[in-house]
Amino acid sequence: MNAEPAIRQHAISPQPGQKVVEARGLGLTFHTNDGPVQALSNVDLSVARGEFVSFIGPSGCGKTTFLRVIADLEQPTEGAISVNGMSPEEARRARAYGYVFQAAGLFPWRTIEKNVALPLEIMGYSRAERRERVARTLDLVNLTGFERKFPWQLSGGMQQRASIARALAFDADLLLMDEPFGALDEIVRDHLNEQLLQLWARTTKTICFVTHSIPEAVYLSTRIVVMSPRPGRVTDVIESPLPKERPLDIRETPEFLEVAHRVREGLRAGHADD
Amino acid sequence: MTAIAGTVPSTSASPLHRRLAQGKTLPILIVLAALLAIWYAFTVYLNAPWQIDAYERAGTEWTATDLVRDTMAQERPVLPSPHQVVAEIWQTTVGTRLTSKRNLFYHAWITLSSTLLGFGLGTALGILLAVGIVHNRAMDKSVMPWVIASQTIPILAIAPMIIVVLNAIGLSGLLPKALISTYLSFFPIVVGMVKGFRSPEAIQLDLMRTYNASGRQTFFKLRWPAALPYLFTSMKVAVAISLVGAIVGELPTGAVSGLGARLLAGSYYGQTVQIWSALFMAAALAAVLVGIVGVAQRLALARMGGRS
């Protein structure tokens, strides 16, 4: 699972088997009452196993749409995309990914452990295995002791952690996260970012992470995809030179600030095109 | 009333006094007392013309006190006084054998049984229609207008028809009456459950899709539990109008038992006291039924993590 060197040197991984997501000339046009809206245009991108890729850009740049295309929640109108070498639909049917939405979206009538067990129930895991996996993933997101609580009894940050546990419970190799910490305050967000990195290091998953926060993108990612709107497209792909071990105060180092600067430049360039 | 009003000043610092002053009890009692006062006033006002006539025919001298006393004790008043109604209810419930056809509880039970049957059928029908409407595009487009149209027809017009048609195909007794309750009660259930089944958020439905959940799983794990609060709210409305349906159903059948039959018999013979006591029994029955649904709601939603 250690694809580390490949990630650092190649935007596109050399071994085809190692590619988790591969998009070629991908486009998606929504037909609305106000005419067609080009949400994605000519996106070429691949994500290798073990990468942490952030998608950043202003609203309307198609970052969420791209994630939803990977998840087979939207269907592209042009180009091709494969997930684990399959079509997104096949990948979804094979339960290849866990998806974390902007809101926690926990079922209010289920306790935290029952919420985390939801995908396991649907996928037909045995009762014993469900119990074991729920305990393990809740431990992974530091929610042990809150099994019997209902969602409303937890803070927003804890609810989002529970939703991450729910996405992790069935051990998909790919984690798709759509601005999961967008609605949380700065302190909670820092804390969850740190925990997410630790979790990623422990589980060797591939993570695609949508955000509109530059520090968050730089802090978390091995690669940052900068996107711009009208039409939604990729304007820059930035490899992060930061080490895999990242304490929170890495955000004060010159390397970090330099990457952040490049991302900001990329976002500005995208806007200047308008 | 007077007993309670009398105790208030003498127990000024007691817990009862505090409860009366701070809780809802005192406002409710005040409203109740006002309603009773208005009722008594109207009893005198509405029954007075007949009473004065009667005095004049008999050639008796009368005073205002006589008038007030006698208007509250007529046998067939235009408006019976509250204590007459209470006395009638008492006499026809506690004061009569339970198996007797003159017992109001016996009539209430007849009406209740068809209410419950009709309510059960209406709830089941409403849920089934809602499931169809939510899952089937054709049903969504075609069924709802008919459901709404069905409720624009006055039930009094259609009830005799249902009874006659069902009688023609050999159905009589409890079921035709219950079907009128069903006809009324399925409507709030359909409307509530369509809203309930559609209440899950987009991300919750997307989530089920990412798990590759089947339609069945999405229904039972997401749509059904999400719709339960709506079901209970609809059931409260439905159970009350089921009772109305059952009473209306008793009117055209020429039924000899049931609260509807009591109302009809009362109006034939000018027995206003009997009509009012049947009305109060129906109201009490409705309150009990709605209360039972409310308790079921609280129990079910508490188990589902309700914040109560």
XYZ file of C-alpha atoms in Angstrom, chain B residues 40-298:
259
model
C -76.832 29.493 31.700
C -77.641 32.979 30.449
C -78.693 31.590 27.075
C -80.696 28.834 28.749
C -82.846 31.439 30.450
C -83.003 33.693 27.404
C -83.927 30.981 24.888
C -86.356 29.050 27.047
C -88.115 32.101 28.490
C -90.666 32.716 25.656
C -92.113 29.203 25.944
C -92.092 29.441 29.732
C -93.908 32.815 29.761
C -96.467 31.354 27.337
C -96.991 28.458 29.676
C -97.468 30.808 32.675
C -100.013 32.865 30.773
C -101.930 29.793 29.582
C -102.073 28.506 33.136
C -102.845 32.026 34.404
C -100.206 31.789 37.142
C -98.402 34.746 38.664
C -94.653 34.543 38.148
C -91.527 36.351 39.280
C -88.075 36.562 37.727
C -86.856 33.928 40.187
C -89.618 31.568 39.076
C -88.708 32.179 35.469
C -85.015 31.429 35.991
C -85.810 28.287 37.980
C -88.370 26.952 35.525
C -86.430 27.686 32.330
C -83.706 25.411 33.692
C -86.068 22.564 34.415
C -88.100 22.205 31.231
C -88.636 18.756 29.842
C -88.013 19.754 26.212
C -86.073 23.013 26.391
C -84.735 24.804 23.352
C -81.399 24.779 25.159
C -81.055 22.494 28.164
C -79.079 23.828 31.093
C -75.672 22.285 31.821
C -76.841 20.547 34.965
C -79.729 18.941 33.080
C -77.257 17.519 30.557
C -74.940 16.313 33.320
C -77.859 14.695 35.129
C -79.005 12.978 31.911
C -75.496 11.692 31.188
C -75.149 10.466 34.752
C -78.512 8.727 34.680
C -77.930 7.043 31.313
C -74.410 5.868 32.106
C -73.939 5.063 35.776
C -77.634 4.914 36.560
C -78.502 2.264 33.978
C -77.421 -1.360 33.491
C -74.423 -1.521 31.177
C -76.111 -4.099 28.925
C -79.277 -2.034 28.627
C -80.060 -0.388 25.306
C -80.762 2.787 27.226
C -77.199 3.008 28.507
C -75.177 5.708 26.777
C -72.005 3.649 27.134
C -73.668 0.896 25.113
C -74.355 3.361 22.291
C -70.878 4.817 22.583
C -69.420 1.334 22.238
C -71.449 0.655 19.051
C -70.140 3.871 17.535
C -66.633 3.284 18.847
C -66.390 -0.168 17.255
C -67.219 1.144 13.797
C -64.969 4.177 14.393
C -62.012 1.942 15.206
C -62.620 -0.432 12.296
C -62.988 2.499 9.889
C -59.963 4.266 11.353
C -57.828 1.124 11.021
C -58.884 0.594 7.421
C -58.456 4.304 6.635
C -54.953 4.391 8.107
C -53.910 1.289 6.153
C -55.435 2.629 2.930
C -53.859 6.044 3.458
C -50.397 4.577 4.029
C -50.679 2.298 0.980
C -51.770 5.176 -1.250
C -48.958 7.368 0.076
C -46.393 4.629 -0.610
C -47.747 4.354 -4.165
C -47.750 8.106 -4.708
C -44.167 8.497 -3.475
C -42.762 5.542 -5.430
C -44.738 5.643 -8.646
C -44.667 8.615 -10.971
C -47.952 7.718 -12.635
C -49.704 7.433 -9.265
C -48.140 10.693 -8.142
C -49.670 12.467 -11.134
C -53.047 10.712 -11.129
C -54.086 9.742 -7.607
C -53.688 12.922 -5.584
C -56.305 14.996 -7.480
C -58.851 12.200 -6.935
C -57.971 11.976 -3.265
C -58.608 15.696 -2.889
C -61.771 15.556 -5.024
C -63.131 12.753 -2.830
C -63.109 15.092 0.143
C -65.002 17.887 -1.610
C -68.145 15.739 -1.777
C -70.254 16.315 1.348
C -70.161 13.147 3.413
C -73.865 13.542 4.241
C -74.621 13.218 0.520
C -72.497 10.185 -0.086
C -73.120 8.261 3.144
C -76.632 7.006 2.229
C -75.295 5.975 -1.186
C -72.542 3.881 0.345
C -75.027 2.236 2.702
C -77.507 1.482 -0.120
C -74.894 0.187 -2.550
C -73.228 -2.018 0.044
C -76.586 -3.317 1.206
C -77.352 -4.285 -2.400
C -74.258 -6.457 -2.529
C -75.120 -8.034 0.791
C -72.947 -6.019 3.151
C -74.690 -4.608 6.164
C -74.076 -3.923 9.828
C -70.721 -2.716 11.041
C -68.753 -2.599 7.787
C -70.795 -0.027 5.788
C -70.672 2.386 8.728
C -66.965 1.756 9.157
C -66.358 2.425 5.467
C -67.776 5.922 5.871
C -65.198 6.481 8.612
C -62.572 5.070 6.258
C -63.693 7.431 3.505
C -63.076 10.406 5.787
C -60.012 9.226 7.673
C -57.765 8.031 4.834
C -57.411 11.610 3.575
C -55.289 13.172 6.356
C -53.206 9.984 6.420
C -52.434 10.163 2.673
C -51.562 13.850 2.823
C -49.448 13.473 5.981
C -47.631 10.353 4.841
C -46.794 11.669 1.365
C -45.179 14.622 3.120
C -43.544 12.293 5.645
C -42.132 9.886 3.064
C -40.706 12.881 1.218
C -39.263 14.453 4.368
C -35.773 12.838 4.238
C -33.136 15.332 3.143
C -31.419 15.013 -0.227
C -28.132 14.048 1.415
C -29.817 11.242 3.351
C -31.210 9.828 0.103
C -27.827 10.318 -1.600
C -26.231 8.526 1.325
C -28.460 5.488 0.819
C -27.519 5.561 -2.854
C -23.792 5.549 -2.034
C -24.427 2.385 -0.002
C -26.159 0.905 -3.051
C -29.211 0.360 -0.825
C -32.246 -1.283 -2.417
C -35.567 0.519 -2.659
C -36.870 -1.668 0.155
C -33.939 -0.787 2.422
C -34.301 2.909 1.652
C -37.980 2.675 2.520
C -37.693 0.805 5.787
C -34.480 2.364 7.078
C -35.050 5.958 5.953
C -38.475 6.920 4.600
C -40.625 5.004 7.093
C -38.914 6.184 10.307
C -38.700 9.722 8.905
C -42.462 9.651 8.244
C -43.537 8.368 11.672
C -43.961 11.791 13.326
C -46.200 12.762 10.384
C -48.177 9.527 10.775
C -49.061 10.233 14.400
C -50.084 13.818 13.681
C -52.294 12.618 10.810
C -53.738 9.844 12.976
C -54.890 12.388 15.566
C -56.941 14.160 12.909
C -58.049 10.895 11.317
C -59.341 9.295 14.516
C -61.475 12.328 15.339
C -63.070 12.462 11.895
C -63.513 8.671 11.936
C -65.836 9.236 14.868
C -67.714 11.885 12.898
C -67.934 9.414 10.005
C -69.321 6.677 12.228
C -71.986 9.003 13.663
C -72.950 10.263 10.199
C -73.024 6.640 9.043
C -75.647 5.843 11.682
C -78.019 8.576 10.537
C -79.198 7.229 7.146
C -79.173 3.571 8.158
C -82.023 4.032 10.542
C -79.776 2.463 13.105
C -81.349 1.863 16.496
C -78.111 1.967 18.413
C -75.057 4.162 18.394
C -74.528 7.822 19.253
C -75.816 8.820 15.806
C -79.026 6.903 16.427
C -79.423 8.689 19.778
C -79.006 12.054 18.058
C -81.574 11.115 15.418
C -84.075 9.746 17.930
C -83.566 12.798 20.108
C -84.344 15.145 17.229
C -87.446 13.126 16.188
C -88.947 13.429 19.645
C -87.631 16.863 20.515
C -85.488 15.355 23.271
C -82.892 18.106 23.336
C -81.430 16.884 26.607
C -80.793 13.505 24.994
C -79.197 15.168 21.937
C -76.867 17.254 24.082
C -75.839 14.323 26.230
C -75.069 12.259 23.108
C -73.049 15.177 21.744
C -71.055 15.430 24.949
C -70.457 11.689 24.975
C -69.184 11.926 21.362
C -66.883 14.807 22.299
C -65.534 12.896 25.287
C -64.996 9.823 23.127
C -63.105 11.891 20.544
C -60.969 13.435 23.280
C -60.112 9.993 24.671
C -59.242 8.628 21.213
C -57.045 11.605 20.329
C -55.461 11.295 23.774
C -54.641 7.618 23.187
C -53.005 8.421 19.835
C -51.087 11.193 21.608
C -49.776 8.784 24.240
C -48.761 6.288 21.541
C -47.019 9.130 19.739
C -45.077 10.163 22.812
